[in-house]
CSV table of C-alpha atoms and ligand atoms in Angstrom, one decimal:
chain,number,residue,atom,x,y,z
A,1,UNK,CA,71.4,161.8,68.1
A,2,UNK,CA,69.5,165.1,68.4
A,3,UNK,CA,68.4,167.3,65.4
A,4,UNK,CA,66.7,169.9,66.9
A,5,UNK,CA,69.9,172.4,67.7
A,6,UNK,CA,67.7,175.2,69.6
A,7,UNK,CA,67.6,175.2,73.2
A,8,UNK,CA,64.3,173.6,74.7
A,9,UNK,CA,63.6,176.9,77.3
A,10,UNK,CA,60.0,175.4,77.7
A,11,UNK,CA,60.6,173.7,81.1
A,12,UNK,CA,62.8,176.4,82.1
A,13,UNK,CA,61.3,179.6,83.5
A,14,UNK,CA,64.7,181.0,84.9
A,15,UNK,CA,66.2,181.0,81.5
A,16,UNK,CA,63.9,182.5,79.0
A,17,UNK,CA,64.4,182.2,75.3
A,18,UNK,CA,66.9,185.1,74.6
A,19,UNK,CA,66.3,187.5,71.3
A,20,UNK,CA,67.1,185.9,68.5
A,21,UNK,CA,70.6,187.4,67.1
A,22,UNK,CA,71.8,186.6,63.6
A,23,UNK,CA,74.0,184.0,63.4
A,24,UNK,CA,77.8,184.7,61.7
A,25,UNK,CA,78.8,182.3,59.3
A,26,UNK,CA,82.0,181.0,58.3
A,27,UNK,CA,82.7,183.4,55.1
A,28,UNK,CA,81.9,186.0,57.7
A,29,UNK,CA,84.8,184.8,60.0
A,30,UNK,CA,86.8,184.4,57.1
A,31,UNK,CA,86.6,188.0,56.2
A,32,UNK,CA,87.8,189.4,59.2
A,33,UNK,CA,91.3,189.2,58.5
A,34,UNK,CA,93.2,192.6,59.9
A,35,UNK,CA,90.3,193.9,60.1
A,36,UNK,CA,88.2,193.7,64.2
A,37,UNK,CA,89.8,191.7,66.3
A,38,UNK,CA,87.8,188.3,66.2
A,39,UNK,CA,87.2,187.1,69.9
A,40,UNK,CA,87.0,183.3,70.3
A,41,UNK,CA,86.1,181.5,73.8
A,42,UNK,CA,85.8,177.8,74.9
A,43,UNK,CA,82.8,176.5,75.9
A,44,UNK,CA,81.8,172.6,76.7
A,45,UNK,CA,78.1,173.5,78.1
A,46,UNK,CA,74.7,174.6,76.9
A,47,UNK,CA,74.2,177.3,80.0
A,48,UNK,CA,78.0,178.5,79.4
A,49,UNK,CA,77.4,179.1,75.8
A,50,UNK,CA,74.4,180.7,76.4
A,51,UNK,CA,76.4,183.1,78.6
A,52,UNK,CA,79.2,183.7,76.7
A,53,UNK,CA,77.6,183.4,72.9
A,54,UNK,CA,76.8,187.2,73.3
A,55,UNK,CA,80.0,188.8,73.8
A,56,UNK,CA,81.9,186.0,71.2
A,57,UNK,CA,82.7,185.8,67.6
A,58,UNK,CA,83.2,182.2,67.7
A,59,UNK,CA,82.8,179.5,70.7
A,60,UNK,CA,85.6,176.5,70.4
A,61,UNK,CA,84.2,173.3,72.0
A,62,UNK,CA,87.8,172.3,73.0
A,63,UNK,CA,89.2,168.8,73.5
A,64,UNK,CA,90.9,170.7,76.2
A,65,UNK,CA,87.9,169.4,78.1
A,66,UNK,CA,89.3,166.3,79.1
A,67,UNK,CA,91.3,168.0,81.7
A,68,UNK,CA,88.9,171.2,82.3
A,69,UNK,CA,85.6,169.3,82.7
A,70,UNK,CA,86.9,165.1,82.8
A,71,UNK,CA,89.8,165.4,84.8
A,72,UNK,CA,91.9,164.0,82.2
A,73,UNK,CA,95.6,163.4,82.3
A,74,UNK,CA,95.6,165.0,79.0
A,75,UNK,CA,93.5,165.6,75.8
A,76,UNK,CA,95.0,162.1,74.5
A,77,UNK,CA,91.9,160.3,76.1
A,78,UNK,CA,89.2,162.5,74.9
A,79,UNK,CA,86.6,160.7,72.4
A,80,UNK,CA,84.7,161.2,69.5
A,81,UNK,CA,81.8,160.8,72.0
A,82,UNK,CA,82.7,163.3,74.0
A,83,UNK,CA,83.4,166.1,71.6
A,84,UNK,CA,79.7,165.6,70.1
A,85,UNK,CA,78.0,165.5,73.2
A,86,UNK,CA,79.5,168.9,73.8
A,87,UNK,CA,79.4,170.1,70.8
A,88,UNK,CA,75.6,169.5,70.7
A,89,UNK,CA,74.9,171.4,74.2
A,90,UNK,CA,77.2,174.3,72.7
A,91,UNK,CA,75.2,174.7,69.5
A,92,UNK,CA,71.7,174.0,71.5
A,93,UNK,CA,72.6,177.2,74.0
A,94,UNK,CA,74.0,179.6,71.1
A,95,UNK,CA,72.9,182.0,68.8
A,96,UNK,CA,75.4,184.4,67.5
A,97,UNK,CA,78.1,182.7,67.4
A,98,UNK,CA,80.0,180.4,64.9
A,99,UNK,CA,80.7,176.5,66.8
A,100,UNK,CA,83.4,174.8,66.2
A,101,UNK,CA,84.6,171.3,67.5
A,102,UNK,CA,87.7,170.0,68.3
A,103,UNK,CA,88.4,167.0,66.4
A,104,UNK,CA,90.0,164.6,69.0
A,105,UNK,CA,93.1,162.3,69.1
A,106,UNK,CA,93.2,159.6,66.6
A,107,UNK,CA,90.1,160.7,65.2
A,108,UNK,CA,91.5,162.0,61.9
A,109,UNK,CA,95.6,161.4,62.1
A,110,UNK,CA,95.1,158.3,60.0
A,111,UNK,CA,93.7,159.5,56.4
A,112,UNK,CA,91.8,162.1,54.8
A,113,UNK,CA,89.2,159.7,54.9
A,114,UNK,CA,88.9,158.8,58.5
A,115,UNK,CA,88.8,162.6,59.6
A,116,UNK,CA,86.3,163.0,57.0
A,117,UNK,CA,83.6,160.2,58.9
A,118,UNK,CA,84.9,162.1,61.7
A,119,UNK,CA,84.0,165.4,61.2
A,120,UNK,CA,81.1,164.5,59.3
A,121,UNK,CA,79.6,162.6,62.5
A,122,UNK,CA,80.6,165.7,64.4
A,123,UNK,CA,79.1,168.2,61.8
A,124,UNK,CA,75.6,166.0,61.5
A,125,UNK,CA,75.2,165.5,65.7
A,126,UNK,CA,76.2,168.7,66.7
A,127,UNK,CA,75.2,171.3,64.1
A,128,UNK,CA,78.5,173.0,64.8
A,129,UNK,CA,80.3,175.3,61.7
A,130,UNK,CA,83.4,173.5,61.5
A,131,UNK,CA,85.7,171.8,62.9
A,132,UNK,CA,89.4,172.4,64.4
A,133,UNK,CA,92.2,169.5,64.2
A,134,UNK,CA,95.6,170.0,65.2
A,135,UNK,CA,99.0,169.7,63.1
A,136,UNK,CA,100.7,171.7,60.0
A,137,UNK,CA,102.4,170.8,56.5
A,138,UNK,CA,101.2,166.6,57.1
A,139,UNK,CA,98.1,167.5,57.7
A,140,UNK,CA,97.1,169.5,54.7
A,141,UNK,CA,96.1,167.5,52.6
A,142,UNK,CA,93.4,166.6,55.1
A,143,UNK,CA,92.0,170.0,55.6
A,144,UNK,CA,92.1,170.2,52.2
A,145,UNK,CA,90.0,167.2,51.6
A,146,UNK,CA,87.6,168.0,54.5
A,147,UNK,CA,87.6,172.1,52.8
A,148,UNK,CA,87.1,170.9,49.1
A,149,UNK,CA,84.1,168.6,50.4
A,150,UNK,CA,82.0,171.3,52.1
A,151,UNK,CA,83.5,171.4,55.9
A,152,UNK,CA,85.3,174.4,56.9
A,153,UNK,CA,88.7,174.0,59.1
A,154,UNK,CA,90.1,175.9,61.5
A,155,UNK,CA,93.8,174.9,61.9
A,156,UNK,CA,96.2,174.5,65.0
A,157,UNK,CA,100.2,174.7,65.0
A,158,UNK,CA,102.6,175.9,67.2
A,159,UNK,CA,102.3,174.3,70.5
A,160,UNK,CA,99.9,171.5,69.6
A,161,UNK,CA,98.5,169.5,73.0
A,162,UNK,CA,97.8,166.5,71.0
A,163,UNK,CA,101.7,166.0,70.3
A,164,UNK,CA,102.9,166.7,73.8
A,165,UNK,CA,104.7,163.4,74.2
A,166,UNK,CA,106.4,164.1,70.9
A,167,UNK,CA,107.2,167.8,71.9
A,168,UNK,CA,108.5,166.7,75.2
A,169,UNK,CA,105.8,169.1,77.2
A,170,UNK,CA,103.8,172.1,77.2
A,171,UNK,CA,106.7,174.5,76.8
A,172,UNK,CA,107.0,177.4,74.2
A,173,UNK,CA,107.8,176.9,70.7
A,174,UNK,CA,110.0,178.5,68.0
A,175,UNK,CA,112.7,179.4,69.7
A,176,UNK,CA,115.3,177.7,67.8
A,177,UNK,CA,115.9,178.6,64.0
A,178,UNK,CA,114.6,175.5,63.0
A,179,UNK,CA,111.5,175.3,65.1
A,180,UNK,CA,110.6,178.9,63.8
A,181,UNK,CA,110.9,177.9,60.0
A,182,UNK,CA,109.3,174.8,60.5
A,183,UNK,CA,106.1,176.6,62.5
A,184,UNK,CA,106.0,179.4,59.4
A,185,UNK,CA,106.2,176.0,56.8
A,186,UNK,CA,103.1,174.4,58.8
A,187,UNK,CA,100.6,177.8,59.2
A,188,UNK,CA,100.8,178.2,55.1
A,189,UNK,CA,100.5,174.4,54.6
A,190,UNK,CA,97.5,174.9,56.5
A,191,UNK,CA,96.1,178.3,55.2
A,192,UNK,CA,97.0,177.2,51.7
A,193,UNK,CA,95.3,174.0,51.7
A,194,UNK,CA,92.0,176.4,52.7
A,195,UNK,CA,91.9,176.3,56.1
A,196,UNK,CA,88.8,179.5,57.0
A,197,UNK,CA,90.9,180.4,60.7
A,198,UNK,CA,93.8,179.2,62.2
A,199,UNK,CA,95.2,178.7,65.6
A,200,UNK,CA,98.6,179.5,66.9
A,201,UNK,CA,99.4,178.4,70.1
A,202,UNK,CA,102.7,178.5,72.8
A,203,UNK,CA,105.3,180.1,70.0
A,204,UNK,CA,107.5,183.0,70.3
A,205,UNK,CA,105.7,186.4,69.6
A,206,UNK,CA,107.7,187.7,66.6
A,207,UNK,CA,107.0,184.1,64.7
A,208,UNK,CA,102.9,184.6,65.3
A,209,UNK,CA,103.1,187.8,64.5
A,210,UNK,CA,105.0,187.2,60.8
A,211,UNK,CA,102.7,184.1,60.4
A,212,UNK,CA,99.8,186.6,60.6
A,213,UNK,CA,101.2,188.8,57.8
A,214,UNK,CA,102.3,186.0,56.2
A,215,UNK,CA,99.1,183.6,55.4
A,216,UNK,CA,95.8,184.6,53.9
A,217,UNK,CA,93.4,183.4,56.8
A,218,UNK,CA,92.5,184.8,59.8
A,219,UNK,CA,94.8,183.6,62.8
A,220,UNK,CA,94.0,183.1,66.2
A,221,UNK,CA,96.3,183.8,69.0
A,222,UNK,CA,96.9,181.7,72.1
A,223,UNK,CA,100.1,182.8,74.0
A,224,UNK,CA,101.1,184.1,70.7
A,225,UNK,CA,100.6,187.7,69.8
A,226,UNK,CA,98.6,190.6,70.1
A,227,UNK,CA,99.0,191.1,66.3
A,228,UNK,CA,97.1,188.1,65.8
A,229,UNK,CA,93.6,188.4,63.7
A,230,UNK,CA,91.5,187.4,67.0
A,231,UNK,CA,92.5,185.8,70.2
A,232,UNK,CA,91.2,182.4,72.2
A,233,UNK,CA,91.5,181.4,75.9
A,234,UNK,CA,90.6,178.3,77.7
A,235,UNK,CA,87.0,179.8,79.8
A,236,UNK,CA,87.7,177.9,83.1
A,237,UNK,CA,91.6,179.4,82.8
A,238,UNK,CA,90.4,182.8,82.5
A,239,UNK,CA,87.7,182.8,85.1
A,240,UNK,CA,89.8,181.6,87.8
A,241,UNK,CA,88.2,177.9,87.7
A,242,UNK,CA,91.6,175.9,86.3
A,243,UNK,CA,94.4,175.4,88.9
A,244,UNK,CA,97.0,174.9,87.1
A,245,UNK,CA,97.5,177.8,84.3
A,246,UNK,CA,100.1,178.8,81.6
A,247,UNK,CA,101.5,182.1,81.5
A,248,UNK,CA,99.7,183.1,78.5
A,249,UNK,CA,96.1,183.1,80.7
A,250,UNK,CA,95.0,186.2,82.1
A,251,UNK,CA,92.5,185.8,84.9
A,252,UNK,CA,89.4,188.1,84.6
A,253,UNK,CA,87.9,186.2,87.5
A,254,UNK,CA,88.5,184.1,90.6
A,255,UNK,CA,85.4,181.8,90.6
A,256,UNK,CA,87.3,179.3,92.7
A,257,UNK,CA,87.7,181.2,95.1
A,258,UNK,CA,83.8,182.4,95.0
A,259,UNK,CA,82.8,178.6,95.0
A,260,UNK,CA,84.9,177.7,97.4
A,261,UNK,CA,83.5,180.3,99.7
A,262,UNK,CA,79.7,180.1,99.0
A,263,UNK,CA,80.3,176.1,99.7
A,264,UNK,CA,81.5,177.4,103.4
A,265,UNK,CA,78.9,179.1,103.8
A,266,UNK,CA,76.3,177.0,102.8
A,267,UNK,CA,78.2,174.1,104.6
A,268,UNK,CA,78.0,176.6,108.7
A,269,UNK,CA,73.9,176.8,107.7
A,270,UNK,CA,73.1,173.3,106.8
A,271,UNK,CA,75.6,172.3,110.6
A,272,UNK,CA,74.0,175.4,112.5
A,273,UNK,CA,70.3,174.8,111.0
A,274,UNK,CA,70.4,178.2,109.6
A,275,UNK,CA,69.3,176.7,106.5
A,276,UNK,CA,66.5,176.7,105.2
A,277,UNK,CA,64.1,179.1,106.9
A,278,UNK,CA,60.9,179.6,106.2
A,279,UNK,CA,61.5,181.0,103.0
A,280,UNK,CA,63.2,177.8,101.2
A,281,UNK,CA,60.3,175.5,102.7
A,282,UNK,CA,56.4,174.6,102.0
A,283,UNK,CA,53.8,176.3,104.6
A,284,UNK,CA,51.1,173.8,105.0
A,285,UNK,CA,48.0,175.6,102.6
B,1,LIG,N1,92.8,174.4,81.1
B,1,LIG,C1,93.5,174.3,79.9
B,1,LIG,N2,94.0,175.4,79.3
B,1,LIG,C2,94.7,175.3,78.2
B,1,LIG,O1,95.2,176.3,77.7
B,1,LIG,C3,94.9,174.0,77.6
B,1,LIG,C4,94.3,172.9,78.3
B,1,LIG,N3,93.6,173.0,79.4
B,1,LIG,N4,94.4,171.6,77.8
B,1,LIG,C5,94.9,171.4,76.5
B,1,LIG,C6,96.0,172.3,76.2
B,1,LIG,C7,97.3,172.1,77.1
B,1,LIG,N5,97.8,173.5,77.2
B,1,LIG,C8,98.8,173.9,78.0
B,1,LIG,C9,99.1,173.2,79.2
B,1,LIG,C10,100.1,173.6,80.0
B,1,LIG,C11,100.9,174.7,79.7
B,1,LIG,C12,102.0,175.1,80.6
B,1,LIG,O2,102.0,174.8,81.7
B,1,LIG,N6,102.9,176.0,80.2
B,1,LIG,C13,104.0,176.5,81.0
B,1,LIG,C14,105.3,176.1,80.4
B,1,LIG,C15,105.5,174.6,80.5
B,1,LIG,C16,106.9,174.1,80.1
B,1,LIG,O3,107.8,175.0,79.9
B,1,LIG,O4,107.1,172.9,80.1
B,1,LIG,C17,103.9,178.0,81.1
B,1,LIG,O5,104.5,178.5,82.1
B,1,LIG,O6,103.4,178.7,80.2
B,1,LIG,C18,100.6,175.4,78.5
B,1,LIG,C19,99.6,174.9,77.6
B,1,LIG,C20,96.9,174.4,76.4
B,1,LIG,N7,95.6,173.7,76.5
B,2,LIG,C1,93.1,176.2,73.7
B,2,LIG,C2,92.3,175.9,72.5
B,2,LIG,C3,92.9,176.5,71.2
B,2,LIG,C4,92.1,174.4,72.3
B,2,LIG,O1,92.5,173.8,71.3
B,2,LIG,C5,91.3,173.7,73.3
B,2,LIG,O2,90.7,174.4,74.2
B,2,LIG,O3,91.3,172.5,73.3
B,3,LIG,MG1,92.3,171.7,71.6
């Protein structure tokens, strides 16, 4: 366990220490509700955060890293472990930005008091903000609980990966009647039991939109809404990294494609002995 949550730049000449930048707090976050757009990335790595923790309101250390970085079948396998070993890189290369964690499967489904140990272990190794757990009106009383003893909560409903053998896939919700009051039901369950931001993923734009009029936090929007408070997107989706994406990613990059081709390159000049030259190696003194 590591409490020192500044990056170490001492060994590292190619990445000096960058200005410091104030960091936003939570209250901050909370504040920001119709007012600028809050802008929310993943990130599961100290030298990603680093990169992205300028141009971010809020980095998400997603469970969703159990397919993006693990190879995962799904975010049902991703650990307690995992999420604070993450976590901890995110917070070390991060200044500006407000952290938050994931809490994974099975980590706090249980009780109140199991996602409390939970979070607490993630709060005290990774020096994150807050953390995020998935589910609406049954899970209330946990955010509450986790809120009321001094660690914020970002909420998740909509389509909620964690349930995607109970939702039958990844497909879009709130198209029925039902499904639409049942997602309004769960986002106040969750912003009324004092949830500081909350996540809507995979439902039909008018219900994301109404939720955001509707609740008192800040919501987040992920294939939901361009009226949401903020949005979020998956950073290996968006760059082009992730090969198979959802319709609500839009790729700003293509960085497997720009691996892919400095790897052929690299691969003709190590068979044609192009590489190295006398640049990349030692002269004898
Ligand atoms: N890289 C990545 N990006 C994500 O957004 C993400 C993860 N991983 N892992 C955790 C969850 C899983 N999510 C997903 C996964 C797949 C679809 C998807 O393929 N959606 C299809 C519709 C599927 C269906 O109808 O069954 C689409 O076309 O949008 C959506 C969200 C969102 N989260
Ligand atoms: C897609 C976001 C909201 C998430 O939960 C994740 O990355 O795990
Ligand atoms: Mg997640």
């Amino acid at each position: 366990m590591s409490t020192t949550f500044t990056l170490d730049t001492s060994t590292s000449r190619a990445h000096p220490t960058p200005a410091p930048m104030k960091r936003l707090t939570v209250p901050a976050i909370g504040q920001r509700k119709g007012g600028q757009p809050i802008v929310m990335l993943t990130a599961y790595t100290a030298r990603m955060a680093q990169l992205l923790d300028p141009h971010c309101d809020v980095l998400l250390v997603g469970d969703s890293l159990g397919q993006v970085i693990y190879g995962l079948p799904s975010t049902l396998q991703v650990t307690l472990d995992m999420m604070c070993a993450h976590g901890a890189a995110v917070v070390r290369g991060s200044y500006h930005s407000v952290v938050i964690i994931d809490m994974p499967f099975g980590s706090y489904e249980q009780s109140p008091e199991q996602a409390f140990a939970s979070a607490s272990r993630i709060m005290a190794e990774t020096g994150a903000a807050g953390v995020k757990l998935e589910g609406g009106e049954a899970m209330a009383p946990t955010v509450a609980f986790l809120a009321q003893r001094g660690i914020p909560v970002c909420g998740h409903v909509g389509l909620t990966p964690q349930a995607v053998n109970a939702l039958g896939g990844y497909g879009a919700r709130g198209r029925s009647a039902e499904e639409e009051a049942k997602i309004l039901r769960d986002a106040k369950a969750i912003s009324d039991a004092g949830a500081f931001l909350l996540v809507i993923e995979g439902v039909v734009e008018p219900i994301a939109a109404k939720i955001t009029r509707e609740v008192t936090c800040p919501t987040i929007g992920i294939g939901a809404s361009v009226e949401c408070d903020g949005q979020v997107l998956v950073i290996d989706d968006m760059l082009g990294m992730f090969e198979r994406t959802a319709r609500f990613v839009k790729r700003y990059d293509d960085l497997a494609g720009r691996i892919a081709s400095a790897a052929e390159s690299y691969a003709a000049e190590v068979r044609s002995r192009a590489f190295p030259t006398a640049a990349e190696t030692y002269a004898p003194k």
